[in-house]
JSON list of C-alpha atoms and ligand atoms in Angstrom, two decimals:
[
{"chain": "G", "resi": 1, "resn": "MET", "atom": "CA", "xyz": [-32.34, 2.16, -1.87]},
{"chain": "G", "resi": 2, "resn": "ASN", "atom": "CA", "xyz": [-29.43, 0.63, -3.61]},
{"chain": "G", "resi": 3, "resn": "HIS", "atom": "CA", "xyz": [-26.17, 1.99, -2.77]},
{"chain": "G", "resi": 4, "resn": "ILE", "atom": "CA", "xyz": [-24.18, 2.64, -5.67]},
{"chain": "G", "resi": 5, "resn": "GLN", "atom": "CA", "xyz": [-20.60, 3.55, -5.20]},
{"chain": "G", "resi": 6, "resn": "GLN", "atom": "CA", "xyz": [-18.35, 5.02, -8.40]},
{"chain": "G", "resi": 7, "resn": "LEU", "atom": "CA", "xyz": [-15.85, 3.10, -8.72]},
{"chain": "G", "resi": 8, "resn": "ILE", "atom": "CA", "xyz": [-14.65, 4.04, -12.18]},
{"chain": "G", "resi": 9, "resn": "SER", "atom": "CA", "xyz": [-14.74, 7.55, -13.58]},
{"chain": "G", "resi": 10, "resn": "THR", "atom": "CA", "xyz": [-16.12, 8.41, -17.18]},
{"chain": "G", "resi": 11, "resn": "GLU", "atom": "CA", "xyz": [-12.37, 9.85, -17.83]},
{"chain": "G", "resi": 12, "resn": "GLU", "atom": "CA", "xyz": [-11.17, 6.71, -16.14]},
{"chain": "G", "resi": 13, "resn": "LEU", "atom": "CA", "xyz": [-12.99, 4.82, -18.75]},
{"chain": "G", "resi": 14, "resn": "GLN", "atom": "CA", "xyz": [-12.26, 6.74, -21.85]},
{"chain": "G", "resi": 15, "resn": "THR", "atom": "CA", "xyz": [-8.31, 6.40, -20.70]},
{"chain": "G", "resi": 16, "resn": "ILE", "atom": "CA", "xyz": [-8.99, 2.27, -20.53]},
{"chain": "G", "resi": 17, "resn": "CYS", "atom": "CA", "xyz": [-10.60, 2.95, -24.33]},
{"chain": "G", "resi": 18, "resn": "GLN", "atom": "CA", "xyz": [-7.73, 5.31, -26.03]},
{"chain": "G", "resi": 19, "resn": "LYS", "atom": "CA", "xyz": [-4.88, 2.53, -24.30]},
{"chain": "G", "resi": 20, "resn": "ILE", "atom": "CA", "xyz": [-6.55, -0.57, -25.75]},
{"chain": "G", "resi": 21, "resn": "GLY", "atom": "CA", "xyz": [-7.44, 1.55, -28.72]},
{"chain": "G", "resi": 22, "resn": "SER", "atom": "CA", "xyz": [-4.82, 2.44, -29.41]},
{"chain": "G", "resi": 23, "resn": "GLN", "atom": "CA", "xyz": [-2.86, -0.90, -28.69]},
{"chain": "G", "resi": 24, "resn": "ILE", "atom": "CA", "xyz": [-5.48, -2.98, -30.78]},
{"chain": "G", "resi": 25, "resn": "THR", "atom": "CA", "xyz": [-4.64, -0.89, -33.98]},
{"chain": "G", "resi": 26, "resn": "GLU", "atom": "CA", "xyz": [-0.03, -1.40, -32.85]},
{"chain": "G", "resi": 27, "resn": "ASP", "atom": "CA", "xyz": [-1.38, -5.30, -33.48]},
{"chain": "G", "resi": 28, "resn": "PHE", "atom": "CA", "xyz": [-3.76, -5.28, -36.12]},
{"chain": "G", "resi": 29, "resn": "GLU", "atom": "CA", "xyz": [-2.02, -3.46, -38.86]},
{"chain": "G", "resi": 30, "resn": "GLY", "atom": "CA", "xyz": [-2.79, -4.11, -42.07]},
{"chain": "G", "resi": 31, "resn": "GLU", "atom": "CA", "xyz": [-5.79, -6.44, -41.47]},
{"chain": "G", "resi": 32, "resn": "THR", "atom": "CA", "xyz": [-9.28, -5.58, -41.39]},
{"chain": "G", "resi": 33, "resn": "PRO", "atom": "CA", "xyz": [-10.52, -7.49, -37.99]},
{"chain": "G", "resi": 34, "resn": "LEU", "atom": "CA", "xyz": [-14.33, -8.66, -37.02]},
{"chain": "G", "resi": 35, "resn": "ILE", "atom": "CA", "xyz": [-15.01, -7.21, -33.65]},
{"chain": "G", "resi": 36, "resn": "ILE", "atom": "CA", "xyz": [-18.01, -8.46, -32.25]},
{"chain": "G", "resi": 37, "resn": "GLY", "atom": "CA", "xyz": [-19.78, -7.27, -29.60]},
{"chain": "G", "resi": 38, "resn": "ILE", "atom": "CA", "xyz": [-21.49, -9.24, -26.77]},
{"chain": "G", "resi": 39, "resn": "LEU", "atom": "CA", "xyz": [-24.50, -8.35, -25.98]},
{"chain": "G", "resi": 40, "resn": "LYS", "atom": "CA", "xyz": [-25.88, -6.75, -24.11]},
{"chain": "G", "resi": 41, "resn": "GLY", "atom": "CA", "xyz": [-23.62, -5.59, -21.96]},
{"chain": "G", "resi": 42, "resn": "CYS", "atom": "CA", "xyz": [-20.92, -4.42, -24.60]},
{"chain": "G", "resi": 43, "resn": "GLN", "atom": "CA", "xyz": [-22.62, -1.09, -25.13]},
{"chain": "G", "resi": 44, "resn": "PRO", "atom": "CA", "xyz": [-21.57, 1.11, -25.07]},
{"chain": "G", "resi": 45, "resn": "PHE", "atom": "CA", "xyz": [-18.07, 0.26, -23.67]},
{"chain": "G", "resi": 46, "resn": "MET", "atom": "CA", "xyz": [-17.67, -1.37, -27.93]},
{"chain": "G", "resi": 47, "resn": "ALA", "atom": "CA", "xyz": [-18.61, 2.06, -29.11]},
{"chain": "G", "resi": 48, "resn": "ASP", "atom": "CA", "xyz": [-15.86, 3.88, -27.22]},
{"chain": "G", "resi": 49, "resn": "LEU", "atom": "CA", "xyz": [-13.37, 1.23, -28.07]},
{"chain": "G", "resi": 50, "resn": "ILE", "atom": "CA", "xyz": [-14.39, 1.28, -31.74]},
{"chain": "G", "resi": 51, "resn": "LYS", "atom": "CA", "xyz": [-13.29, 5.31, -32.16]},
{"chain": "G", "resi": 52, "resn": "GLU", "atom": "CA", "xyz": [-10.67, 4.23, -30.45]},
{"chain": "G", "resi": 53, "resn": "ILE", "atom": "CA", "xyz": [-9.00, 2.00, -33.33]},
{"chain": "G", "resi": 54, "resn": "GLY", "atom": "CA", "xyz": [-7.33, 3.48, -35.85]},
{"chain": "G", "resi": 55, "resn": "LEU", "atom": "CA", "xyz": [-8.45, 0.76, -39.04]},
{"chain": "G", "resi": 56, "resn": "ASP", "atom": "CA", "xyz": [-10.51, -0.88, -41.55]},
{"chain": "G", "resi": 57, "resn": "LEU", "atom": "CA", "xyz": [-12.67, -2.65, -39.14]},
{"chain": "G", "resi": 58, "resn": "GLU", "atom": "CA", "xyz": [-16.18, -5.21, -39.82]},
{"chain": "G", "resi": 59, "resn": "ILE", "atom": "CA", "xyz": [-18.76, -4.77, -36.75]},
{"chain": "G", "resi": 60, "resn": "SER", "atom": "CA", "xyz": [-21.04, -7.84, -34.81]},
{"chain": "G", "resi": 61, "resn": "TYR", "atom": "CA", "xyz": [-22.73, -9.04, -31.91]},
{"chain": "G", "resi": 62, "resn": "MET", "atom": "CA", "xyz": [-23.50, -12.14, -30.05]},
{"chain": "G", "resi": 63, "resn": "LYS", "atom": "CA", "xyz": [-25.97, -12.51, -27.50]},
{"chain": "G", "resi": 64, "resn": "VAL", "atom": "CA", "xyz": [-25.11, -14.97, -24.49]},
{"chain": "G", "resi": 65, "resn": "LYS", "atom": "CA", "xyz": [-26.95, -16.11, -21.74]},
{"chain": "G", "resi": 66, "resn": "SER", "atom": "CA", "xyz": [-25.32, -16.59, -19.28]},
{"chain": "G", "resi": 67, "resn": "TYR", "atom": "CA", "xyz": [-26.56, -14.93, -15.49]},
{"chain": "G", "resi": 68, "resn": "GLU", "atom": "CA", "xyz": [-28.77, -13.94, -13.17]},
{"chain": "G", "resi": 69, "resn": "GLY", "atom": "CA", "xyz": [-28.89, -11.53, -9.83]},
{"chain": "G", "resi": 70, "resn": "THR", "atom": "CA", "xyz": [-25.75, -11.47, -8.88]},
{"chain": "G", "resi": 71, "resn": "THR", "atom": "CA", "xyz": [-24.31, -15.47, -9.45]},
{"chain": "G", "resi": 72, "resn": "SER", "atom": "CA", "xyz": [-23.84, -16.64, -12.36]},
{"chain": "G", "resi": 73, "resn": "THR", "atom": "CA", "xyz": [-25.60, -19.76, -12.54]},
{"chain": "G", "resi": 74, "resn": "GLY", "atom": "CA", "xyz": [-23.71, -21.61, -15.12]},
{"chain": "G", "resi": 75, "resn": "LYS", "atom": "CA", "xyz": [-25.35, -22.31, -17.53]},
{"chain": "G", "resi": 76, "resn": "ILE", "atom": "CA", "xyz": [-24.76, -20.63, -20.98]},
{"chain": "G", "resi": 77, "resn": "THR", "atom": "CA", "xyz": [-27.23, -20.35, -24.15]},
{"chain": "G", "resi": 78, "resn": "LEU", "atom": "CA", "xyz": [-26.34, -18.76, -27.56]},
{"chain": "G", "resi": 79, "resn": "SER", "atom": "CA", "xyz": [-29.23, -16.83, -27.77]},
{"chain": "G", "resi": 80, "resn": "LEU", "atom": "CA", "xyz": [-28.40, -14.47, -31.39]},
{"chain": "G", "resi": 81, "resn": "ASP", "atom": "CA", "xyz": [-25.57, -14.82, -33.77]},
{"chain": "G", "resi": 82, "resn": "THR", "atom": "CA", "xyz": [-22.94, -13.29, -35.87]},
{"chain": "G", "resi": 83, "resn": "ASP", "atom": "CA", "xyz": [-24.61, -12.05, -39.46]},
{"chain": "G", "resi": 84, "resn": "ILE", "atom": "CA", "xyz": [-20.30, -11.96, -40.29]},
{"chain": "G", "resi": 85, "resn": "SER", "atom": "CA", "xyz": [-18.67, -15.17, -40.87]},
{"chain": "G", "resi": 86, "resn": "ILE", "atom": "CA", "xyz": [-16.06, -15.76, -38.95]},
{"chain": "G", "resi": 87, "resn": "GLU", "atom": "CA", "xyz": [-13.81, -17.93, -40.94]},
{"chain": "G", "resi": 88, "resn": "ASN", "atom": "CA", "xyz": [-10.56, -16.44, -41.68]},
{"chain": "G", "resi": 89, "resn": "ARG", "atom": "CA", "xyz": [-10.77, -13.52, -39.76]},
{"chain": "G", "resi": 90, "resn": "ASP", "atom": "CA", "xyz": [-9.25, -11.98, -37.63]},
{"chain": "G", "resi": 91, "resn": "VAL", "atom": "CA", "xyz": [-12.03, -11.57, -34.39]},
{"chain": "G", "resi": 92, "resn": "ILE", "atom": "CA", "xyz": [-11.69, -9.62, -31.44]},
{"chain": "G", "resi": 93, "resn": "LEU", "atom": "CA", "xyz": [-14.24, -10.28, -28.62]},
{"chain": "G", "resi": 94, "resn": "VAL", "atom": "CA", "xyz": [-15.27, -6.94, -26.70]},
{"chain": "G", "resi": 95, "resn": "GLU", "atom": "CA", "xyz": [-17.22, -8.30, -23.68]},
{"chain": "G", "resi": 96, "resn": "ASP", "atom": "CA", "xyz": [-17.77, -5.87, -19.96]},
{"chain": "G", "resi": 97, "resn": "ILE", "atom": "CA", "xyz": [-16.25, -8.32, -17.27]},
{"chain": "G", "resi": 98, "resn": "ILE", "atom": "CA", "xyz": [-15.11, -12.15, -16.95]},
{"chain": "G", "resi": 99, "resn": "ASP", "atom": "CA", "xyz": [-16.13, -13.09, -13.50]},
{"chain": "G", "resi": 100, "resn": "THR", "atom": "CA", "xyz": [-16.06, -17.67, -13.44]},
{"chain": "G", "resi": 101, "resn": "GLY", "atom": "CA", "xyz": [-14.88, -17.24, -16.43]},
{"chain": "G", "resi": 102, "resn": "LYS", "atom": "CA", "xyz": [-17.44, -19.60, -18.00]},
{"chain": "G", "resi": 103, "resn": "THR", "atom": "CA", "xyz": [-19.19, -17.66, -20.69]},
{"chain": "G", "resi": 104, "resn": "MET", "atom": "CA", "xyz": [-15.61, -16.45, -22.64]},
{"chain": "G", "resi": 105, "resn": "LYS", "atom": "CA", "xyz": [-14.07, -19.93, -22.26]},
{"chain": "G", "resi": 106, "resn": "THR", "atom": "CA", "xyz": [-17.00, -21.69, -23.34]},
{"chain": "G", "resi": 107, "resn": "LEU", "atom": "CA", "xyz": [-17.61, -18.73, -26.86]},
{"chain": "G", "resi": 108, "resn": "THR", "atom": "CA", "xyz": [-14.32, -19.44, -28.08]},
{"chain": "G", "resi": 109, "resn": "GLU", "atom": "CA", "xyz": [-14.59, -22.29, -27.89]},
{"chain": "G", "resi": 110, "resn": "ILE", "atom": "CA", "xyz": [-17.09, -22.59, -30.07]},
{"chain": "G", "resi": 111, "resn": "LEU", "atom": "CA", "xyz": [-16.28, -20.61, -32.05]},
{"chain": "G", "resi": 112, "resn": "LEU", "atom": "CA", "xyz": [-12.91, -21.29, -32.72]},
{"chain": "G", "resi": 113, "resn": "GLU", "atom": "CA", "xyz": [-14.41, -24.21, -34.37]},
{"chain": "G", "resi": 114, "resn": "ARG", "atom": "CA", "xyz": [-15.02, -21.55, -37.07]},
{"chain": "G", "resi": 115, "resn": "ASN", "atom": "CA", "xyz": [-12.15, -21.51, -38.39]},
{"chain": "G", "resi": 116, "resn": "PRO", "atom": "CA", "xyz": [-11.31, -18.20, -37.29]},
{"chain": "G", "resi": 117, "resn": "LYS", "atom": "CA", "xyz": [-8.03, -16.74, -38.54]},
{"chain": "G", "resi": 118, "resn": "SER", "atom": "CA", "xyz": [-7.17, -15.79, -35.06]},
{"chain": "G", "resi": 119, "resn": "LEU", "atom": "CA", "xyz": [-9.21, -15.53, -32.01]},
{"chain": "G", "resi": 120, "resn": "ASN", "atom": "CA", "xyz": [-8.86, -11.74, -29.32]},
{"chain": "G", "resi": 121, "resn": "VAL", "atom": "CA", "xyz": [-11.03, -10.67, -26.14]},
{"chain": "G", "resi": 122, "resn": "VAL", "atom": "CA", "xyz": [-11.59, -7.60, -25.41]},
{"chain": "G", "resi": 123, "resn": "ALA", "atom": "CA", "xyz": [-12.70, -7.57, -20.89]},
{"chain": "G", "resi": 124, "resn": "LEU", "atom": "CA", "xyz": [-12.64, -4.59, -19.97]},
{"chain": "G", "resi": 125, "resn": "LEU", "atom": "CA", "xyz": [-13.02, -5.49, -16.45]},
{"chain": "G", "resi": 126, "resn": "ASP", "atom": "CA", "xyz": [-11.99, -8.72, -15.01]},
{"chain": "G", "resi": 127, "resn": "LYS", "atom": "CA", "xyz": [-12.36, -10.25, -11.80]},
{"chain": "G", "resi": 128, "resn": "PRO", "atom": "CA", "xyz": [-9.94, -12.53, -11.23]},
{"chain": "G", "resi": 129, "resn": "GLU", "atom": "CA", "xyz": [-10.99, -13.70, -7.67]},
{"chain": "G", "resi": 130, "resn": "ARG", "atom": "CA", "xyz": [-13.81, -15.54, -8.98]},
{"chain": "G", "resi": 131, "resn": "ARG", "atom": "CA", "xyz": [-12.54, -17.68, -11.71]},
{"chain": "G", "resi": 132, "resn": "GLU", "atom": "CA", "xyz": [-13.60, -20.86, -11.15]},
{"chain": "G", "resi": 133, "resn": "VAL", "atom": "CA", "xyz": [-12.40, -22.07, -14.78]},
{"chain": "G", "resi": 134, "resn": "GLU", "atom": "CA", "xyz": [-9.40, -21.27, -16.30]},
{"chain": "G", "resi": 135, "resn": "PHE", "atom": "CA", "xyz": [-9.49, -18.10, -19.36]},
{"chain": "G", "resi": 136, "resn": "ASN", "atom": "CA", "xyz": [-6.68, -15.28, -19.97]},
{"chain": "G", "resi": 137, "resn": "ALA", "atom": "CA", "xyz": [-8.05, -12.57, -22.05]},
{"chain": "G", "resi": 138, "resn": "ASP", "atom": "CA", "xyz": [-6.03, -11.17, -24.67]},
{"chain": "G", "resi": 139, "resn": "TYR", "atom": "CA", "xyz": [-7.05, -7.19, -23.58]},
{"chain": "G", "resi": 140, "resn": "ILE", "atom": "CA", "xyz": [-8.07, -6.61, -20.12]},
{"chain": "G", "resi": 141, "resn": "GLY", "atom": "CA", "xyz": [-9.21, -2.40, -18.82]},
{"chain": "G", "resi": 142, "resn": "LYS", "atom": "CA", "xyz": [-8.83, -2.49, -15.83]},
{"chain": "G", "resi": 143, "resn": "ILE", "atom": "CA", "xyz": [-8.42, -6.33, -12.72]},
{"chain": "G", "resi": 144, "resn": "ILE", "atom": "CA", "xyz": [-11.08, -5.77, -9.83]},
{"chain": "G", "resi": 145, "resn": "ASP", "atom": "CA", "xyz": [-11.73, -7.02, -6.30]},
{"chain": "G", "resi": 146, "resn": "ASP", "atom": "CA", "xyz": [-14.64, -9.33, -6.17]},
{"chain": "G", "resi": 147, "resn": "VAL", "atom": "CA", "xyz": [-17.69, -6.93, -5.62]},
{"chain": "G", "resi": 148, "resn": "PHE", "atom": "CA", "xyz": [-20.40, -7.01, -8.17]},
{"chain": "G", "resi": 149, "resn": "VAL", "atom": "CA", "xyz": [-20.21, -3.99, -10.52]},
{"chain": "G", "resi": 150, "resn": "ILE", "atom": "CA", "xyz": [-22.89, -2.19, -12.71]},
{"chain": "G", "resi": 151, "resn": "GLY", "atom": "CA", "xyz": [-22.83, 0.71, -14.90]},
{"chain": "G", "resi": 152, "resn": "TYR", "atom": "CA", "xyz": [-21.55, 1.69, -18.87]},
{"chain": "G", "resi": 153, "resn": "GLY", "atom": "CA", "xyz": [-23.58, -1.98, -20.07]},
{"chain": "G", "resi": 154, "resn": "MET", "atom": "CA", "xyz": [-23.27, -3.72, -17.14]},
{"chain": "G", "resi": 155, "resn": "ASP", "atom": "CA", "xyz": [-26.92, -4.31, -15.37]},
{"chain": "G", "resi": 156, "resn": "TYR", "atom": "CA", "xyz": [-28.64, -5.93, -12.41]},
{"chain": "G", "resi": 157, "resn": "ASN", "atom": "CA", "xyz": [-31.74, -7.08, -12.85]},
{"chain": "G", "resi": 158, "resn": "GLU", "atom": "CA", "xyz": [-31.66, -5.53, -15.74]},
{"chain": "G", "resi": 159, "resn": "LYS", "atom": "CA", "xyz": [-30.84, -1.67, -14.07]},
{"chain": "G", "resi": 160, "resn": "TYR", "atom": "CA", "xyz": [-27.77, 0.68, -14.40]},
{"chain": "G", "resi": 161, "resn": "ARG", "atom": "CA", "xyz": [-26.90, 0.39, -17.34]},
{"chain": "G", "resi": 162, "resn": "ASN", "atom": "CA", "xyz": [-27.43, 3.72, -18.73]},
{"chain": "G", "resi": 163, "resn": "LEU", "atom": "CA", "xyz": [-24.98, 5.11, -15.86]},
{"chain": "G", "resi": 164, "resn": "PRO", "atom": "CA", "xyz": [-21.72, 6.23, -17.29]},
{"chain": "G", "resi": 165, "resn": "TYR", "atom": "CA", "xyz": [-19.79, 4.91, -15.22]},
{"chain": "G", "resi": 166, "resn": "VAL", "atom": "CA", "xyz": [-19.07, 1.96, -13.27]},
{"chain": "G", "resi": 167, "resn": "GLY", "atom": "CA", "xyz": [-20.04, 1.35, -9.96]},
{"chain": "G", "resi": 168, "resn": "ILE", "atom": "CA", "xyz": [-20.00, -1.34, -7.04]},
{"chain": "G", "resi": 169, "resn": "LEU", "atom": "CA", "xyz": [-23.64, -2.16, -6.16]},
{"chain": "G", "resi": 170, "resn": "HIS", "atom": "CA", "xyz": [-24.75, -2.16, -2.41]},
{"chain": "G", "resi": 171, "resn": "LEU", "atom": "CA", "xyz": [-28.24, -3.97, -2.41]},
{"chain": "G", "resi": 172, "resn": "GLU", "atom": "CA", "xyz": [-30.53, -2.89, 0.34]},
{"chain": "G", "resi": 173, "resn": "GLU", "atom": "CA", "xyz": [-31.26, -5.74, 2.20]},
{"chain": "G", "resi": 174, "resn": "THR", "atom": "CA", "xyz": [-34.92, -6.20, 0.93]},
{"chain": "G", "resi": 175, "resn": "GLU", "atom": "CA", "xyz": [-33.04, -7.33, -2.51]},
{"chain": "G", "resi": 176, "resn": "LYS", "atom": "CA", "xyz": [-30.44, -9.34, -1.31]},
{"chain": "T", "resi": 1, "resn": "LIG", "atom": "P1", "xyz": [-18.29, -15.61, -16.57]},
{"chain": "T", "resi": 1, "resn": "LIG", "atom": "O1", "xyz": [-19.29, -17.32, -16.95]},
{"chain": "T", "resi": 1, "resn": "LIG", "atom": "O2", "xyz": [-19.10, -16.14, -14.49]},
{"chain": "T", "resi": 1, "resn": "LIG", "atom": "O3", "xyz": [-17.37, -15.54, -16.13]},
{"chain": "T", "resi": 1, "resn": "LIG", "atom": "O4", "xyz": [-20.10, -14.77, -16.37]},
{"chain": "T", "resi": 1, "resn": "LIG", "atom": "C1", "xyz": [-19.73, -13.14, -17.60]},
{"chain": "T", "resi": 1, "resn": "LIG", "atom": "C2", "xyz": [-21.22, -12.70, -17.33]},
{"chain": "T", "resi": 1, "resn": "LIG", "atom": "O5", "xyz": [-21.47, -12.29, -16.10]},
{"chain": "T", "resi": 1, "resn": "LIG", "atom": "C3", "xyz": [-20.84, -10.75, -17.83]},
{"chain": "T", "resi": 1, "resn": "LIG", "atom": "O6", "xyz": [-20.70, -11.59, -19.67]},
{"chain": "T", "resi": 1, "resn": "LIG", "atom": "C4", "xyz": [-21.49, -10.48, -16.83]},
{"chain": "T", "resi": 1, "resn": "LIG", "atom": "O7", "xyz": [-22.90, -10.00, -18.37]},
{"chain": "T", "resi": 1, "resn": "LIG", "atom": "C5", "xyz": [-22.35, -11.21, -15.49]},
{"chain": "T", "resi": 1, "resn": "LIG", "atom": "N1", "xyz": [-21.54, -10.37, -14.48]},
{"chain": "T", "resi": 1, "resn": "LIG", "atom": "C6", "xyz": [-20.31, -10.72, -14.59]},
{"chain": "T", "resi": 1, "resn": "LIG", "atom": "N2", "xyz": [-19.80, -10.04, -13.09]},
{"chain": "T", "resi": 1, "resn": "LIG", "atom": "C7", "xyz": [-20.47, -9.08, -13.53]},
{"chain": "T", "resi": 1, "resn": "LIG", "atom": "C8", "xyz": [-20.96, -7.89, -12.59]},
{"chain": "T", "resi": 1, "resn": "LIG", "atom": "O8", "xyz": [-20.41, -7.77, -11.24]},
{"chain": "T", "resi": 1, "resn": "LIG", "atom": "N3", "xyz": [-22.57, -7.35, -12.77]},
{"chain": "T", "resi": 1, "resn": "LIG", "atom": "C9", "xyz": [-22.12, -7.48, -14.23]},
{"chain": "T", "resi": 1, "resn": "LIG", "atom": "N4", "xyz": [-22.33, -8.55, -14.36]},
{"chain": "T", "resi": 1, "resn": "LIG", "atom": "C10", "xyz": [-21.41, -9.38, -14.59]},
{"chain": "T", "resi": 2, "resn": "LIG", "atom": "MG1", "xyz": [-24.92, -9.25, -17.83]}
]
């Protein structure tokens, strides 16, 4: 059996969503931002976060494939694009975690070519120690050490996304 050590409780996740939500509400006062969730890891973070934003907003999703197992492949493909044009929009990307930074760096480069009015990135978690390319998110829920985490949208080989908390995954020897 793999061992899961709780790192961020459901209550703390709620507080993180409230904090970022009210910051976005303040920063985009009078605007109608387009919130784009990066599937699949953005769920359920995005669901909780948008409930804390007191603005008219629109939502969309994109899907990027960039990670296998516990080590980044560094290869990024866009497998689902937004259904709403981002041109001249205040775009806010919602990502689960920033690790090497490759995914968000590449994705923001692609999106900036489409001329949004503004482009901001929200990341629930950030592992700055692991960075391989320079990238800084605009809103960060929590900075964590170099550990592999699962739950609250995040997976290990598609498992554990439904956990209501974030945990550190300790793999059983046979799974490594
Ligand atoms: P990056 O391109 O290396 O920054 O990778 C970002 C992506 O890798 C995230 O969107 C996650 O899907 C995945 N990832 C990175 N670290 C973890 C982790 O600790 N647990 C689960 N997924 C992770
Ligand atoms: Mg993932």
